[in-house]
């Protein structure tokens, strides 16, 4: 997870590396449960002994597999392949299942760091991180950041160190 060591510059080290919060997986898990219950119900209610029974069961299974891939596997793969890495020099955002996209925000270009949490997010310890930078992107909002206060404090500390010309408080 995060940046491999060979992608780091000289003197750069990884401070934090994480995926989005696990709450993104709640709906896919619920989709799997509902889909399995619907398949069991469909197989129980399809009359047995009819000439078309096997075709209907195969059709139900095919639809279930397609929906399982669409509703559960794709969101899971999006979650697994999204990573955030905070180093002593930059904040890296990596996304993509088949195609990969990497965005780097140099800490020296960050103007402000803020966070936003709704009630449920406060209970779960996650939130939205807002990073304002002096780049073309301007303000970047990253939803479902786990341990939001820790990430925000560490990012702010590293931004302050970068603006003072320090690395790791030195």
Short mmCIF file of C-alpha atoms in Angstrom, two decimals:
data_model
loop_
_atom_site.label_atom_id
_atom_site.label_comp_id
_atom_site.label_asym_id
_atom_site.label_seq_id
_atom_site.Cartn_x
_atom_site.Cartn_y
_atom_site.Cartn_z
CA UNK A 1 0.00 0.00 0.00
CA UNK A 2 1.19 3.53 -0.70
CA UNK A 3 4.34 4.55 -2.47
CA UNK A 4 7.07 1.97 -3.01
CA UNK A 5 10.49 2.96 -1.68
CA UNK A 6 11.93 3.34 -5.17
CA UNK A 7 9.40 6.13 -5.89
CA UNK A 8 10.61 8.25 -2.98
CA UNK A 9 13.14 11.02 -3.52
CA UNK A 10 16.40 11.24 -1.60
CA UNK A 11 15.74 11.96 2.07
CA UNK A 12 11.98 11.45 1.70
CA UNK A 13 10.22 8.99 3.99
CA UNK A 14 6.63 7.77 4.35
CA UNK A 15 4.88 9.23 7.41
CA UNK A 16 1.33 7.84 6.90
CA UNK A 17 -0.16 5.47 4.35
CA UNK A 18 -3.82 4.47 4.33
CA UNK A 19 -6.94 3.54 2.34
CA UNK A 20 -10.30 5.33 2.55
CA UNK A 21 -12.35 4.50 5.64
CA UNK A 22 -13.95 1.04 5.78
CA UNK A 23 -17.43 2.62 5.85
CA UNK A 24 -17.23 2.68 2.04
CA UNK A 25 -17.60 -1.10 2.16
CA UNK A 26 -20.88 -1.14 4.13
CA UNK A 27 -23.16 -0.88 1.08
CA UNK A 28 -21.28 -3.55 -0.92
CA UNK A 29 -21.49 -5.95 2.05
CA UNK A 30 -25.22 -5.25 2.39
CA UNK A 31 -25.61 -5.79 -1.36
CA UNK A 32 -23.97 -9.22 -1.06
CA UNK A 33 -26.29 -10.20 1.81
CA UNK A 34 -29.44 -9.02 -0.02
CA UNK A 35 -28.32 -10.66 -3.25
CA UNK A 36 -27.66 -13.99 -1.56
CA UNK A 37 -31.04 -13.86 0.20
CA UNK A 38 -32.76 -13.06 -3.11
CA UNK A 39 -30.98 -15.96 -4.84
CA UNK A 40 -31.97 -18.41 -2.11
CA UNK A 41 -35.57 -17.19 -2.28
CA UNK A 42 -35.59 -17.43 -6.08
CA UNK A 43 -34.22 -20.97 -6.03
CA UNK A 44 -36.80 -21.99 -3.41
CA UNK A 45 -39.74 -20.49 -5.31
CA UNK A 46 -38.78 -21.80 -8.75
CA UNK A 47 -40.95 -24.89 -9.22
CA UNK A 48 -38.94 -28.09 -9.53
CA UNK A 49 -39.49 -30.83 -12.10
CA UNK A 50 -40.47 -28.45 -14.91
CA UNK A 51 -38.58 -28.55 -18.22
CA UNK A 52 -37.54 -24.88 -17.89
CA UNK A 53 -36.36 -25.07 -14.25
CA UNK A 54 -32.67 -25.48 -15.03
CA UNK A 55 -32.72 -22.55 -17.50
CA UNK A 56 -34.40 -20.25 -14.98
CA UNK A 57 -31.93 -21.24 -12.24
CA UNK A 58 -29.01 -20.63 -14.58
CA UNK A 59 -30.53 -17.24 -15.50
CA UNK A 60 -30.92 -16.32 -11.83
CA UNK A 61 -27.32 -17.35 -11.15
CA UNK A 62 -25.98 -15.33 -14.10
CA UNK A 63 -27.91 -12.21 -13.05
CA UNK A 64 -26.73 -12.70 -9.46
CA UNK A 65 -23.07 -12.95 -10.54
CA UNK A 66 -23.35 -9.82 -12.71
CA UNK A 67 -25.00 -7.87 -9.90
CA UNK A 68 -22.45 -9.19 -7.40
CA UNK A 69 -19.61 -7.94 -9.58
CA UNK A 70 -21.31 -4.57 -10.17
CA UNK A 71 -22.53 -3.89 -6.62
CA UNK A 72 -19.81 -5.52 -4.50
CA UNK A 73 -16.61 -6.42 -6.35
CA UNK A 74 -16.13 -3.13 -8.21
CA UNK A 75 -16.62 -0.93 -5.07
CA UNK A 76 -14.27 -3.23 -3.14
CA UNK A 77 -11.62 -2.98 -5.85
CA UNK A 78 -12.03 0.82 -5.89
CA UNK A 79 -11.47 0.86 -2.13
CA UNK A 80 -8.43 -1.43 -2.28
CA UNK A 81 -6.79 0.44 -5.15
CA UNK A 82 -7.29 3.90 -3.59
CA UNK A 83 -4.45 4.85 -1.30
CA UNK A 84 -3.27 8.02 0.34
CA UNK A 85 0.38 8.42 1.28
CA UNK A 86 1.76 11.28 3.30
CA UNK A 87 5.53 11.66 3.07
CA UNK A 88 7.92 14.27 4.38
CA UNK A 89 7.77 16.02 0.97
CA UNK A 90 4.33 15.37 -0.55
CA UNK A 91 0.81 14.06 -0.22
CA UNK A 92 0.19 11.31 -2.79
CA UNK A 93 -3.27 10.19 -3.92
CA UNK A 94 -3.32 6.97 -5.94
CA UNK A 95 -6.52 5.62 -7.55
CA UNK A 96 -7.56 3.22 -10.27
CA UNK A 97 -8.53 -0.40 -10.81
CA UNK A 98 -7.24 -1.05 -14.34
CA UNK A 99 -5.84 2.38 -15.12
CA UNK A 100 -3.81 4.08 -12.41
CA UNK A 101 -3.86 7.75 -11.54
CA UNK A 102 -1.34 9.32 -9.15
CA UNK A 103 -1.65 12.87 -7.89
CA UNK A 104 1.09 14.46 -5.82
CA UNK A 105 0.65 17.63 -3.80
CA UNK A 106 4.01 19.06 -2.75
CA UNK A 107 3.77 20.07 0.91
CA UNK A 108 5.49 23.37 0.14
CA UNK A 109 2.50 24.29 -2.09
CA UNK A 110 -0.19 23.57 0.54
CA UNK A 111 -1.87 26.75 1.80
CA UNK A 112 -4.38 25.34 4.27
CA UNK A 113 -5.62 22.04 5.70
CA UNK A 114 -9.10 21.61 7.15
CA UNK A 115 -11.51 18.81 7.93
CA UNK A 116 -15.26 18.31 8.03
CA UNK A 117 -17.13 15.62 9.96
CA UNK A 118 -20.80 14.81 10.23
CA UNK A 119 -22.14 13.14 13.37
CA UNK A 120 -21.82 9.57 12.07
CA UNK A 121 -18.33 10.34 10.78
CA UNK A 122 -17.33 11.65 14.22
CA UNK A 123 -18.53 8.40 15.76
CA UNK A 124 -16.59 6.35 13.17
CA UNK A 125 -13.51 8.59 13.34
CA UNK A 126 -13.47 9.55 9.69
CA UNK A 127 -14.28 12.66 7.68
CA UNK A 128 -13.55 14.83 4.69
CA UNK A 129 -10.10 16.35 4.40
CA UNK A 130 -9.87 19.63 2.49
CA UNK A 131 -6.41 20.58 1.21
CA UNK A 132 -6.03 23.97 -0.43
CA UNK A 133 -2.92 24.27 -2.54
CA UNK A 134 -1.29 26.81 -4.78
CA UNK A 135 -1.72 24.60 -7.83
CA UNK A 136 -4.08 24.25 -10.77
CA UNK A 137 -6.35 21.96 -8.74
CA UNK A 138 -6.81 24.60 -6.02
CA UNK A 139 -8.97 22.98 -3.35
CA UNK A 140 -8.99 19.19 -3.10
CA UNK A 141 -11.67 17.40 -1.07
CA UNK A 142 -10.92 13.85 0.00
CA UNK A 143 -13.90 12.03 1.49
CA UNK A 144 -13.85 9.17 4.00
CA UNK A 145 -10.38 9.73 5.41
CA UNK A 146 -9.85 7.43 8.44
CA UNK A 147 -8.47 8.90 11.69
CA UNK A 148 -9.16 12.33 10.20
CA UNK A 149 -7.84 14.35 13.14
CA UNK A 150 -4.54 12.45 13.20
CA UNK A 151 -4.09 12.79 9.44
CA UNK A 152 -5.00 16.49 9.56
CA UNK A 153 -2.60 17.21 12.44
CA UNK A 154 0.25 15.27 10.80
CA UNK A 155 -0.33 16.95 7.44
CA UNK A 156 -0.45 20.36 9.09
CA UNK A 157 2.77 19.63 11.01
CA UNK A 158 4.54 18.53 7.82
CA UNK A 159 3.27 21.60 5.92
CA UNK A 160 4.61 23.86 8.70
CA UNK A 161 7.96 22.02 8.63
CA UNK A 162 8.10 22.39 4.83
CA UNK A 163 7.40 26.12 5.03
CA UNK A 164 10.14 26.49 7.67
CA UNK A 165 12.55 24.43 5.57
CA UNK A 166 12.64 21.65 8.18
CA UNK A 167 12.25 17.91 7.73
CA UNK A 168 10.74 15.93 10.62
CA UNK A 169 11.08 18.88 12.97
CA UNK A 170 14.87 19.21 12.30
#
